[in-house]
Short mmCIF file of C-alpha atoms in Angstrom, two decimals:
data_model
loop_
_atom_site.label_atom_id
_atom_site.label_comp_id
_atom_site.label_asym_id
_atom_site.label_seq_id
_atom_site.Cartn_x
_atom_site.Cartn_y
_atom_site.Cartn_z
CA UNK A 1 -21.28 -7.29 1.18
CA UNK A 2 -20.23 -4.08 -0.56
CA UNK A 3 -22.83 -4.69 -3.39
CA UNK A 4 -26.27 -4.25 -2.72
CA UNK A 5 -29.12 -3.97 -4.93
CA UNK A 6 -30.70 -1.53 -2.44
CA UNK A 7 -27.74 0.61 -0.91
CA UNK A 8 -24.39 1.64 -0.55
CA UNK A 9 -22.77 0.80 2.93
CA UNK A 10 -21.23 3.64 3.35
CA UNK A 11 -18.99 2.83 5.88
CA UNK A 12 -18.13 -0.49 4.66
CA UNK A 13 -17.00 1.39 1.22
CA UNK A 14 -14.78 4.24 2.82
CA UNK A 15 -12.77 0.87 5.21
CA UNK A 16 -12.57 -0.86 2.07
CA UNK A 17 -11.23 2.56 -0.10
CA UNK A 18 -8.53 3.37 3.03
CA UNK A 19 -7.42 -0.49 3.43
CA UNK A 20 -6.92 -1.18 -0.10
CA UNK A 21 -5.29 2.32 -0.54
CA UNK A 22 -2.96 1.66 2.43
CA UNK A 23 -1.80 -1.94 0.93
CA UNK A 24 -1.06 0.18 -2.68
CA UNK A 25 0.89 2.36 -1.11
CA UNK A 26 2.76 -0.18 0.61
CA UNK A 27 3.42 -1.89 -2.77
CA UNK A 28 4.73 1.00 -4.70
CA UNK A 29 6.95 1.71 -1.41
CA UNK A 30 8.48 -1.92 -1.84
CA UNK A 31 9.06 -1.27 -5.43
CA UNK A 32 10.74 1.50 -5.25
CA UNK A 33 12.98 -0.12 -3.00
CA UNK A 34 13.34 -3.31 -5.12
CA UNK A 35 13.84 -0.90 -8.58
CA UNK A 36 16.19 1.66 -6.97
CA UNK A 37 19.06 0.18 -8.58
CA UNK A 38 17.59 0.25 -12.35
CA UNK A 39 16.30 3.41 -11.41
CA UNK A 40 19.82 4.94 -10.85
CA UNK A 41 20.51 4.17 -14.43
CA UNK A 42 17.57 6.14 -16.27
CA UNK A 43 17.48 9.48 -16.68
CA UNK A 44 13.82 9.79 -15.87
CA UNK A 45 14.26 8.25 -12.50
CA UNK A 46 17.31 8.59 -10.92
CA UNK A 47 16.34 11.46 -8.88
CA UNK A 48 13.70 9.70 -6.85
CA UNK A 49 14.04 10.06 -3.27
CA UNK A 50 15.92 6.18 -2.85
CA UNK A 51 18.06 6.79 -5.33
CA UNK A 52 19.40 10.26 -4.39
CA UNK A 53 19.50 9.23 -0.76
CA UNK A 54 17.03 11.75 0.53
CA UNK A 55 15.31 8.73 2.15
CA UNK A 56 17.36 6.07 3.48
CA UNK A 57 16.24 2.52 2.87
CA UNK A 58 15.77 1.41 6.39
CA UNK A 59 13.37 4.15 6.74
CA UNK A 60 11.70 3.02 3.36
CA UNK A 61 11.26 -0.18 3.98
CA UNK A 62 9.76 0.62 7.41
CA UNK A 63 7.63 2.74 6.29
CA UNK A 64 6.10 0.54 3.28
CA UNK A 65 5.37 -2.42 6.53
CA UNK A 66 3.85 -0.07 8.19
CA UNK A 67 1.62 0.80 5.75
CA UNK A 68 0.71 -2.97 4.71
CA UNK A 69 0.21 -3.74 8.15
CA UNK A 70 -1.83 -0.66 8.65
CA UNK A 71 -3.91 -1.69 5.56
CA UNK A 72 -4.39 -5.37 6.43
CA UNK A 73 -5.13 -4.00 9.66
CA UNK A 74 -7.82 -2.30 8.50
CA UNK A 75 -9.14 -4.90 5.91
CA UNK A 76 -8.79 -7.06 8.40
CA UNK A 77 -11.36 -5.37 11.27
CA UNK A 78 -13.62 -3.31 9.59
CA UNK A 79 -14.56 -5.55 6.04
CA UNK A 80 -13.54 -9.08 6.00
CA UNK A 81 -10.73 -11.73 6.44
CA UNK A 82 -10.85 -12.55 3.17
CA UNK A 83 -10.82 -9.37 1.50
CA UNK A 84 -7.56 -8.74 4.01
CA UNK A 85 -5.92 -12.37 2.83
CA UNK A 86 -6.83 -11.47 -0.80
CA UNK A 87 -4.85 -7.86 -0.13
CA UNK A 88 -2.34 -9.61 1.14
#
Protein backbone atom coordinates (compact mmCIF):
# COMPACT_ATOMS: atom_id res chain seq x y z
CA UNK A 1 0.00 0.00 0.00
CA UNK A 2 1.26 3.55 -0.44
CA UNK A 3 -0.26 4.58 2.99
CA UNK A 4 1.25 3.46 5.98
CA UNK A 5 0.83 4.52 9.41
CA UNK A 6 4.55 3.80 9.99
CA UNK A 7 6.43 4.78 6.66
CA UNK A 8 6.68 6.03 3.37
CA UNK A 9 7.67 3.37 0.66
CA UNK A 10 9.78 5.23 -0.98
CA UNK A 11 10.12 3.44 -3.94
CA UNK A 12 6.62 2.49 -4.27
CA UNK A 13 5.83 6.49 -4.18
CA UNK A 14 8.48 7.66 -6.86
CA UNK A 15 6.78 4.33 -9.51
CA UNK A 16 3.55 5.62 -8.59
CA UNK A 17 4.66 9.69 -9.15
CA UNK A 18 6.49 8.60 -12.79
CA UNK A 19 3.45 6.18 -13.89
CA UNK A 20 0.75 8.49 -13.13
CA UNK A 21 2.86 11.42 -14.57
CA UNK A 22 3.54 9.42 -17.77
CA UNK A 23 -0.42 8.59 -18.28
CA UNK A 24 -1.02 12.76 -17.76
CA UNK A 25 1.14 13.47 -20.17
CA UNK A 26 -0.27 11.11 -22.47
CA UNK A 27 -3.72 12.70 -21.90
CA UNK A 28 -2.87 16.27 -22.50
CA UNK A 29 -0.92 14.86 -25.74
CA UNK A 30 -4.35 13.31 -26.96
CA UNK A 31 -6.06 16.52 -26.28
CA UNK A 32 -4.18 18.55 -27.97
CA UNK A 33 -4.65 16.46 -30.81
CA UNK A 34 -8.46 16.13 -30.37
CA UNK A 35 -8.70 20.31 -29.68
CA UNK A 36 -6.30 21.34 -32.49
CA UNK A 37 -9.04 22.34 -34.60
CA UNK A 38 -10.84 24.78 -31.92
CA UNK A 39 -7.54 25.72 -31.08
CA UNK A 40 -6.82 27.18 -34.60
CA UNK A 41 -9.66 29.52 -34.00
CA UNK A 42 -8.52 31.34 -30.64
CA UNK A 43 -6.13 33.70 -30.48
CA UNK A 44 -4.58 32.35 -27.33
CA UNK A 45 -3.92 29.01 -28.87
CA UNK A 46 -3.43 28.86 -32.29
CA UNK A 47 0.21 28.89 -32.14
CA UNK A 48 0.62 25.62 -30.33
CA UNK A 49 2.90 23.28 -31.89
CA UNK A 50 -0.31 21.05 -33.73
CA UNK A 51 -1.77 23.81 -34.89
CA UNK A 52 1.18 25.63 -36.53
CA UNK A 53 2.47 22.34 -37.86
CA UNK A 54 5.75 22.32 -36.04
CA UNK A 55 4.73 18.80 -34.94
CA UNK A 56 2.95 16.69 -37.27
CA UNK A 57 0.08 14.63 -35.95
CA UNK A 58 1.36 11.22 -36.71
CA UNK A 59 4.26 12.06 -34.62
CA UNK A 60 1.79 13.40 -31.86
CA UNK A 61 -0.24 10.83 -31.61
CA UNK A 62 2.71 8.42 -31.41
CA UNK A 63 4.21 10.01 -29.06
CA UNK A 64 1.08 10.45 -26.55
CA UNK A 65 0.83 6.03 -26.93
CA UNK A 66 3.97 5.88 -26.12
CA UNK A 67 3.75 7.64 -23.19
CA UNK A 68 0.41 5.81 -21.92
CA UNK A 69 1.91 2.66 -22.63
CA UNK A 70 5.08 3.68 -20.94
CA UNK A 71 2.95 4.78 -17.90
CA UNK A 72 0.70 1.72 -17.69
CA UNK A 73 3.81 0.00 -18.13
CA UNK A 74 5.08 1.22 -15.24
CA UNK A 75 1.84 1.15 -13.07
CA UNK A 76 1.53 -1.93 -14.22
CA UNK A 77 5.10 -3.67 -12.83
CA UNK A 78 6.25 -1.72 -10.16
CA UNK A 79 2.65 -0.76 -8.02
CA UNK A 80 -0.36 -2.66 -8.89
CA UNK A 81 -2.82 -3.91 -11.63
CA UNK A 82 -5.33 -2.04 -10.38
CA UNK A 83 -3.83 1.18 -9.89
CA UNK A 84 -2.62 0.57 -13.82
CA UNK A 85 -6.52 -0.40 -14.89
CA UNK A 86 -7.72 2.60 -12.80
CA UNK A 87 -4.96 4.88 -14.95
CA UNK A 88 -6.16 3.50 -17.71
Amino acid sequence: MLVSTSHIKGWLLLTTLVGTSLVIASACVFNNYIDRGLDAKMARTKRRALVSGRIPVHIALIYATILGLAGFAVLLVWVNWLTALLEL
